[in-house]
């Protein structure tokens, strides 16, 4: 079925380009896909570079508090022309969601259908879901942005946890959510240590080695940053208390309150900024190809 959809989409695009002079001026589909993917990586880079910078300022007592991905969007909205930047960021994130769909469903990276490849593509699908929720949240901020958004973000998560706890076996379901967050964090850490990031980049071997170090730092830090949030969610399920649930930003605040927390938060912030920096690297150097069956006939 998917193959039929691919072929029909390709034929439709080719027919339209032959019949319309306006459509003939539009770049070919593979070029459009590459442009959208690079814009998407750039949007992801901006989000995490902002999270890292704002969190580092909090660790150095130069800012109010650590922020999560949505907190970075709130900060952006409060800048001059903030709503315009929000629209551009939201569109960029939706472009990244589209690229994730092509990776997960249409195998744009040519991973194949082995068990390892299917696991990787499932991770890309989950990533697409996350960025889709983030992109939707960015557009919601156009009418809701304000200084209390960080508190409202926590309250929203607690409301969702309360709804989950009201279901049969809700406490077990909430613990399951926490375990999923744990798996995402651990998966990032494993990827940081084990993946060959250079093989996905179109650059010299020497440059790729240097850029891979940034990627490893970023993925490990991002994975570690998820673990405090996972603990909060698991404890909320264990005690059946939705008030224990926080947000990504509040979990970083909890990290800062531990002994030596400012140092740990600062190192985490640098790592998150490294993750964002590597996303910018991918926007420039990543090998991006359209799925085979989406190429024009």
Tab-separated table of C-alpha atoms in Angstrom:
chain	number	residue	atom	x	y	z
A	1	UNK	CA	0.000	0.000	0.000
A	2	UNK	CA	2.782	2.436	0.950
A	3	UNK	CA	4.584	1.654	-2.299
A	4	UNK	CA	1.408	2.431	-4.265
A	5	UNK	CA	1.062	5.782	-2.471
A	6	UNK	CA	4.696	6.587	-3.213
A	7	UNK	CA	4.362	5.847	-6.936
A	8	UNK	CA	1.104	7.780	-7.249
A	9	UNK	CA	2.574	10.825	-5.487
A	10	UNK	CA	5.601	10.753	-7.780
A	11	UNK	CA	3.449	10.384	-10.921
A	12	UNK	CA	1.137	13.185	-9.794
A	13	UNK	CA	4.033	15.562	-9.234
A	14	UNK	CA	5.600	14.687	-12.583
A	15	UNK	CA	2.280	15.190	-14.411
A	16	UNK	CA	1.714	18.549	-12.748
A	17	UNK	CA	5.172	19.789	-13.693
A	18	UNK	CA	4.616	18.814	-17.357
A	19	UNK	CA	1.262	20.601	-17.585
A	20	UNK	CA	1.920	23.766	-15.553
A	21	UNK	CA	4.612	26.329	-16.316
A	22	UNK	CA	4.301	27.577	-12.726
A	23	UNK	CA	4.949	24.123	-11.287
A	24	UNK	CA	7.934	23.713	-13.607
A	25	UNK	CA	9.600	26.556	-11.725
A	26	UNK	CA	9.229	24.661	-8.446
A	27	UNK	CA	12.380	22.692	-7.579
A	28	UNK	CA	12.127	18.897	-7.980
A	29	UNK	CA	10.735	16.939	-5.042
A	30	UNK	CA	14.134	15.630	-3.838
A	31	UNK	CA	15.420	19.211	-3.673
A	32	UNK	CA	12.337	20.353	-1.729
A	33	UNK	CA	12.726	17.456	0.693
A	34	UNK	CA	16.379	18.293	1.272
A	35	UNK	CA	15.559	21.970	1.851
A	36	UNK	CA	12.799	21.107	4.332
A	37	UNK	CA	15.011	18.642	6.200
A	38	UNK	CA	17.850	21.154	6.529
A	39	UNK	CA	15.443	23.832	7.747
A	40	UNK	CA	14.086	21.285	10.238
A	41	UNK	CA	17.527	20.440	11.595
A	42	UNK	CA	18.193	24.159	11.924
A	43	UNK	CA	14.986	24.634	13.931
A	44	UNK	CA	15.923	21.752	16.232
A	45	UNK	CA	19.368	23.273	16.647
A	46	UNK	CA	17.898	26.626	17.635
A	47	UNK	CA	15.648	25.023	20.263
A	48	UNK	CA	18.404	23.068	22.011
A	49	UNK	CA	21.063	25.768	21.667
A	50	UNK	CA	18.600	28.160	23.332
A	51	UNK	CA	17.792	25.633	26.072
A	52	UNK	CA	21.503	25.153	26.713
A	53	UNK	CA	22.260	28.879	26.789
A	54	UNK	CA	19.337	29.788	29.058
A	55	UNK	CA	20.055	26.868	31.392
A	56	UNK	CA	23.728	27.834	31.597
A	57	UNK	CA	22.689	31.372	32.550
A	58	UNK	CA	20.520	29.889	35.324
A	59	UNK	CA	23.453	27.771	36.560
A	60	UNK	CA	25.609	30.912	36.696
A	61	UNK	CA	22.816	32.850	38.473
A	62	UNK	CA	22.486	35.138	35.459
A	63	UNK	CA	18.942	34.043	34.649
A	64	UNK	CA	15.762	33.070	36.462
A	65	UNK	CA	15.589	29.303	35.959
A	66	UNK	CA	16.465	26.413	33.707
A	67	UNK	CA	14.080	25.909	30.800
A	68	UNK	CA	12.939	23.051	28.619
A	69	UNK	CA	12.189	23.031	24.914
A	70	UNK	CA	8.875	24.850	25.355
A	71	UNK	CA	10.561	27.311	27.690
A	72	UNK	CA	12.959	28.215	24.900
A	73	UNK	CA	9.963	29.021	22.690
A	74	UNK	CA	8.479	31.182	25.458
A	75	UNK	CA	11.758	33.108	25.694
A	76	UNK	CA	11.762	33.592	21.920
A	77	UNK	CA	8.203	34.939	21.990
A	78	UNK	CA	9.233	37.615	24.483
A	79	UNK	CA	11.877	39.027	22.143
A	80	UNK	CA	11.253	41.838	19.619
A	81	UNK	CA	9.155	40.484	16.722
A	82	UNK	CA	8.610	37.438	18.944
A	83	UNK	CA	5.458	36.211	17.225
A	84	UNK	CA	7.154	36.303	13.837
A	85	UNK	CA	10.048	34.227	15.207
A	86	UNK	CA	7.548	31.794	16.732
A	87	UNK	CA	5.838	31.263	13.375
A	88	UNK	CA	9.192	30.645	11.666
A	89	UNK	CA	10.293	28.257	14.431
A	90	UNK	CA	6.977	26.380	14.310
A	91	UNK	CA	7.185	25.968	10.534
A	92	UNK	CA	10.775	24.774	10.852
A	93	UNK	CA	9.775	22.190	13.448
A	94	UNK	CA	6.928	20.954	11.241
A	95	UNK	CA	9.454	20.607	8.420
A	96	UNK	CA	11.513	18.412	10.743
A	97	UNK	CA	8.421	16.349	11.576
A	98	UNK	CA	7.916	15.767	7.845
A	99	UNK	CA	11.518	14.611	7.507
A	100	UNK	CA	11.104	12.249	10.457
A	101	UNK	CA	8.042	10.739	8.749
A	102	UNK	CA	10.074	10.161	5.585
A	103	UNK	CA	12.807	8.518	7.651
A	104	UNK	CA	10.501	6.340	9.742
A	105	UNK	CA	7.811	5.375	7.219
A	106	UNK	CA	9.505	5.688	3.825
A	107	UNK	CA	13.051	4.751	4.948
A	108	UNK	CA	14.728	7.876	3.560
A	109	UNK	CA	18.040	6.854	5.166
A	110	UNK	CA	18.015	3.443	3.417
A	111	UNK	CA	18.231	1.582	6.732
A	112	UNK	CA	16.312	-1.460	5.485
A	113	UNK	CA	14.019	-3.732	7.467
A	114	UNK	CA	16.339	-5.588	9.833
A	115	UNK	CA	15.497	-5.656	13.547
A	116	UNK	CA	18.082	-2.947	14.243
A	117	UNK	CA	16.793	-0.797	11.359
A	118	UNK	CA	13.169	-1.124	12.475
A	119	UNK	CA	14.156	-0.142	16.005
A	120	UNK	CA	15.969	2.915	14.670
A	121	UNK	CA	13.014	3.894	12.500
A	122	UNK	CA	10.647	3.451	15.451
A	123	UNK	CA	12.844	5.872	17.385
A	124	UNK	CA	12.586	8.340	14.501
A	125	UNK	CA	8.804	7.987	14.596
A	126	UNK	CA	8.748	8.746	18.332
A	127	UNK	CA	11.031	11.714	17.689
A	128	UNK	CA	8.615	12.938	15.012
A	129	UNK	CA	5.736	12.694	17.496
A	130	UNK	CA	7.685	14.694	20.082
A	131	UNK	CA	8.564	17.469	17.638
A	132	UNK	CA	5.001	17.505	16.340
A	133	UNK	CA	3.755	18.175	19.875
A	134	UNK	CA	6.436	20.822	20.311
A	135	UNK	CA	5.535	22.496	17.003
A	136	UNK	CA	1.848	22.544	17.995
A	137	UNK	CA	2.802	24.049	21.345
A	138	UNK	CA	4.836	26.755	19.619
A	139	UNK	CA	1.807	27.907	17.620
A	140	UNK	CA	-0.362	27.801	20.737
A	141	UNK	CA	2.002	30.317	22.303
A	142	UNK	CA	0.984	32.938	19.747
A	143	UNK	CA	-2.076	33.747	21.877
A	144	UNK	CA	-0.949	32.511	25.280
A	145	UNK	CA	2.603	33.727	25.778
A	146	UNK	CA	3.354	35.346	29.119
A	147	UNK	CA	5.824	35.300	32.015
A	148	UNK	CA	3.888	32.549	33.821
A	149	UNK	CA	4.161	30.016	31.003
A	150	UNK	CA	6.783	27.924	32.813
A	151	UNK	CA	4.391	27.445	35.755
A	152	UNK	CA	1.500	26.749	33.386
A	153	UNK	CA	3.607	24.131	31.579
A	154	UNK	CA	4.095	22.225	34.849
A	155	UNK	CA	0.398	22.586	35.700
A	156	UNK	CA	-0.578	21.233	32.292
A	157	UNK	CA	1.643	18.184	32.751
A	158	UNK	CA	0.128	17.618	36.190
A	159	UNK	CA	-3.391	17.789	34.742
A	160	UNK	CA	-2.443	15.173	32.158
A	161	UNK	CA	-0.971	12.977	34.886
A	162	UNK	CA	-4.149	13.379	36.945
A	163	UNK	CA	-6.259	12.269	33.980
A	164	UNK	CA	-4.007	9.246	33.531
A	165	UNK	CA	-4.214	8.351	37.224
A	166	UNK	CA	-8.022	8.438	37.003
A	167	UNK	CA	-7.955	5.545	34.514
A	168	UNK	CA	-7.944	1.882	35.583
A	169	UNK	CA	-4.375	0.963	36.567
A	170	UNK	CA	-3.528	4.642	36.085
A	171	UNK	CA	-0.609	4.468	38.501
A	172	UNK	CA	0.947	1.649	36.469
A	173	UNK	CA	0.352	3.610	33.257
A	174	UNK	CA	2.100	6.671	34.692
A	175	UNK	CA	5.019	4.522	35.809
A	176	UNK	CA	5.089	3.166	32.248
A	177	UNK	CA	5.330	6.728	30.897
A	178	UNK	CA	8.243	7.325	33.243
A	179	UNK	CA	9.938	4.166	32.021
A	180	UNK	CA	9.481	5.321	28.415
A	181	UNK	CA	11.152	8.634	29.291
A	182	UNK	CA	13.928	6.627	30.970
A	183	UNK	CA	14.333	4.529	27.827
A	184	UNK	CA	14.568	7.682	25.703
A	185	UNK	CA	17.252	9.068	28.007
A	186	UNK	CA	19.242	5.835	28.121
A	187	UNK	CA	18.853	5.456	24.351
A	188	UNK	CA	20.391	8.891	23.823
A	189	UNK	CA	23.295	8.020	26.104
A	190	UNK	CA	23.929	4.724	24.283
A	191	UNK	CA	23.714	6.479	20.929
A	192	UNK	CA	26.173	9.091	22.112
A	193	UNK	CA	28.748	6.445	22.977
A	194	UNK	CA	28.173	3.919	20.204
A	195	UNK	CA	27.002	5.660	17.011
A	196	UNK	CA	29.234	6.625	14.124
A	197	UNK	CA	27.931	10.134	13.527
A	198	UNK	CA	30.494	10.805	10.835
A	199	UNK	CA	28.935	8.322	8.417
A	200	UNK	CA	25.812	10.482	8.108
A	201	UNK	CA	27.792	13.635	7.276
A	202	UNK	CA	29.183	14.776	3.940
A	203	UNK	CA	32.485	16.263	5.077
A	204	UNK	CA	36.178	15.391	5.253
A	205	UNK	CA	37.232	12.561	7.578
A	206	UNK	CA	39.127	14.941	9.839
A	207	UNK	CA	36.230	17.391	10.143
A	208	UNK	CA	33.739	14.575	10.684
A	209	UNK	CA	35.802	13.251	13.602
A	210	UNK	CA	35.720	16.656	15.276
A	211	UNK	CA	32.027	17.118	14.671
A	212	UNK	CA	31.309	13.623	15.994
A	213	UNK	CA	32.793	14.649	19.348
A	214	UNK	CA	30.215	17.450	19.554
A	215	UNK	CA	27.466	14.951	18.734
A	216	UNK	CA	28.603	12.474	21.397
A	217	UNK	CA	28.706	15.196	24.038
A	218	UNK	CA	25.281	16.447	23.026
A	219	UNK	CA	23.520	13.084	22.943
A	220	UNK	CA	24.948	11.950	26.283
A	221	UNK	CA	23.988	15.246	27.940
A	222	UNK	CA	20.511	15.146	26.444
A	223	UNK	CA	20.039	11.590	27.682
A	224	UNK	CA	21.192	12.474	31.190
A	225	UNK	CA	18.887	15.514	31.224
A	226	UNK	CA	15.853	13.262	30.659
A	227	UNK	CA	16.579	11.050	33.663
A	228	UNK	CA	15.520	13.486	36.452
A	229	UNK	CA	12.193	13.990	34.648
A	230	UNK	CA	11.784	10.222	34.340
A	231	UNK	CA	12.346	9.825	38.085
A	232	UNK	CA	9.706	12.463	38.862
A	233	UNK	CA	7.142	10.764	36.614
A	234	UNK	CA	7.867	7.282	38.033
A	235	UNK	CA	7.559	8.583	41.606
A	236	UNK	CA	4.290	10.290	40.699
A	237	UNK	CA	2.942	6.961	39.465
A	238	UNK	CA	4.354	5.054	42.439
A	239	UNK	CA	2.746	7.414	44.961
A	240	UNK	CA	-0.301	8.106	42.743
A	241	UNK	CA	0.322	11.849	43.118
A	242	UNK	CA	0.049	13.972	40.004
A	243	UNK	CA	1.641	16.870	41.917
A	244	UNK	CA	4.997	15.078	41.706
A	245	UNK	CA	5.067	15.478	37.924
A	246	UNK	CA	7.054	18.387	36.526
A	247	UNK	CA	8.412	19.512	33.187
A	248	UNK	CA	11.782	19.204	31.495
A	249	UNK	CA	12.738	22.623	32.869
A	250	UNK	CA	11.547	21.862	36.413
A	251	UNK	CA	13.500	18.598	36.416
A	252	UNK	CA	16.635	20.599	35.597
A	253	UNK	CA	15.777	22.921	38.481
A	254	UNK	CA	15.546	19.843	40.720
A	255	UNK	CA	18.992	18.831	39.527
A	256	UNK	CA	20.375	22.238	40.532
A	257	UNK	CA	19.043	21.805	44.075
A	258	UNK	CA	21.234	18.747	44.652
A	259	UNK	CA	24.721	18.984	46.238
A	260	UNK	CA	27.004	20.374	43.536
A	261	UNK	CA	23.870	21.000	41.485
A	262	UNK	CA	25.057	24.241	39.890
A	263	UNK	CA	28.081	22.454	38.434
A	264	UNK	CA	25.965	19.540	37.205
A	265	UNK	CA	23.417	21.922	35.719
A	266	UNK	CA	26.160	23.926	34.027
A	267	UNK	CA	27.705	20.820	32.462
A	268	UNK	CA	24.265	19.638	31.346
A	269	UNK	CA	23.617	23.057	29.805
A	270	UNK	CA	26.884	22.904	27.842
A	271	UNK	CA	25.936	19.433	26.630
A	272	UNK	CA	22.476	20.539	25.506
A	273	UNK	CA	24.062	23.454	23.665
A	274	UNK	CA	26.391	20.917	22.016
A	275	UNK	CA	23.350	18.896	20.934
A	276	UNK	CA	21.885	22.023	19.374
A	277	UNK	CA	25.203	22.830	17.718
A	278	UNK	CA	25.331	19.383	16.146
A	279	UNK	CA	21.816	19.903	14.792
A	280	UNK	CA	23.171	23.003	13.021
A	281	UNK	CA	25.999	20.812	11.720
A	282	UNK	CA	23.431	18.360	10.355
A	283	UNK	CA	21.558	21.241	8.730
A	284	UNK	CA	24.739	21.956	6.778
A	285	UNK	CA	26.484	18.614	6.279
A	286	UNK	CA	23.986	15.780	6.729
A	287	UNK	CA	23.473	13.391	3.829
A	288	UNK	CA	19.815	13.867	2.910
A	289	UNK	CA	18.112	11.866	0.191
A	290	UNK	CA	14.501	11.528	-0.817
A	291	UNK	CA	13.048	8.009	-0.478
A	292	UNK	CA	13.649	6.063	-3.694
A	293	UNK	CA	9.993	5.760	-4.637
A	294	UNK	CA	9.313	9.460	-4.076
A	295	UNK	CA	11.778	10.501	-6.741
A	296	UNK	CA	10.147	11.724	-9.974
A	297	UNK	CA	9.611	9.034	-12.536
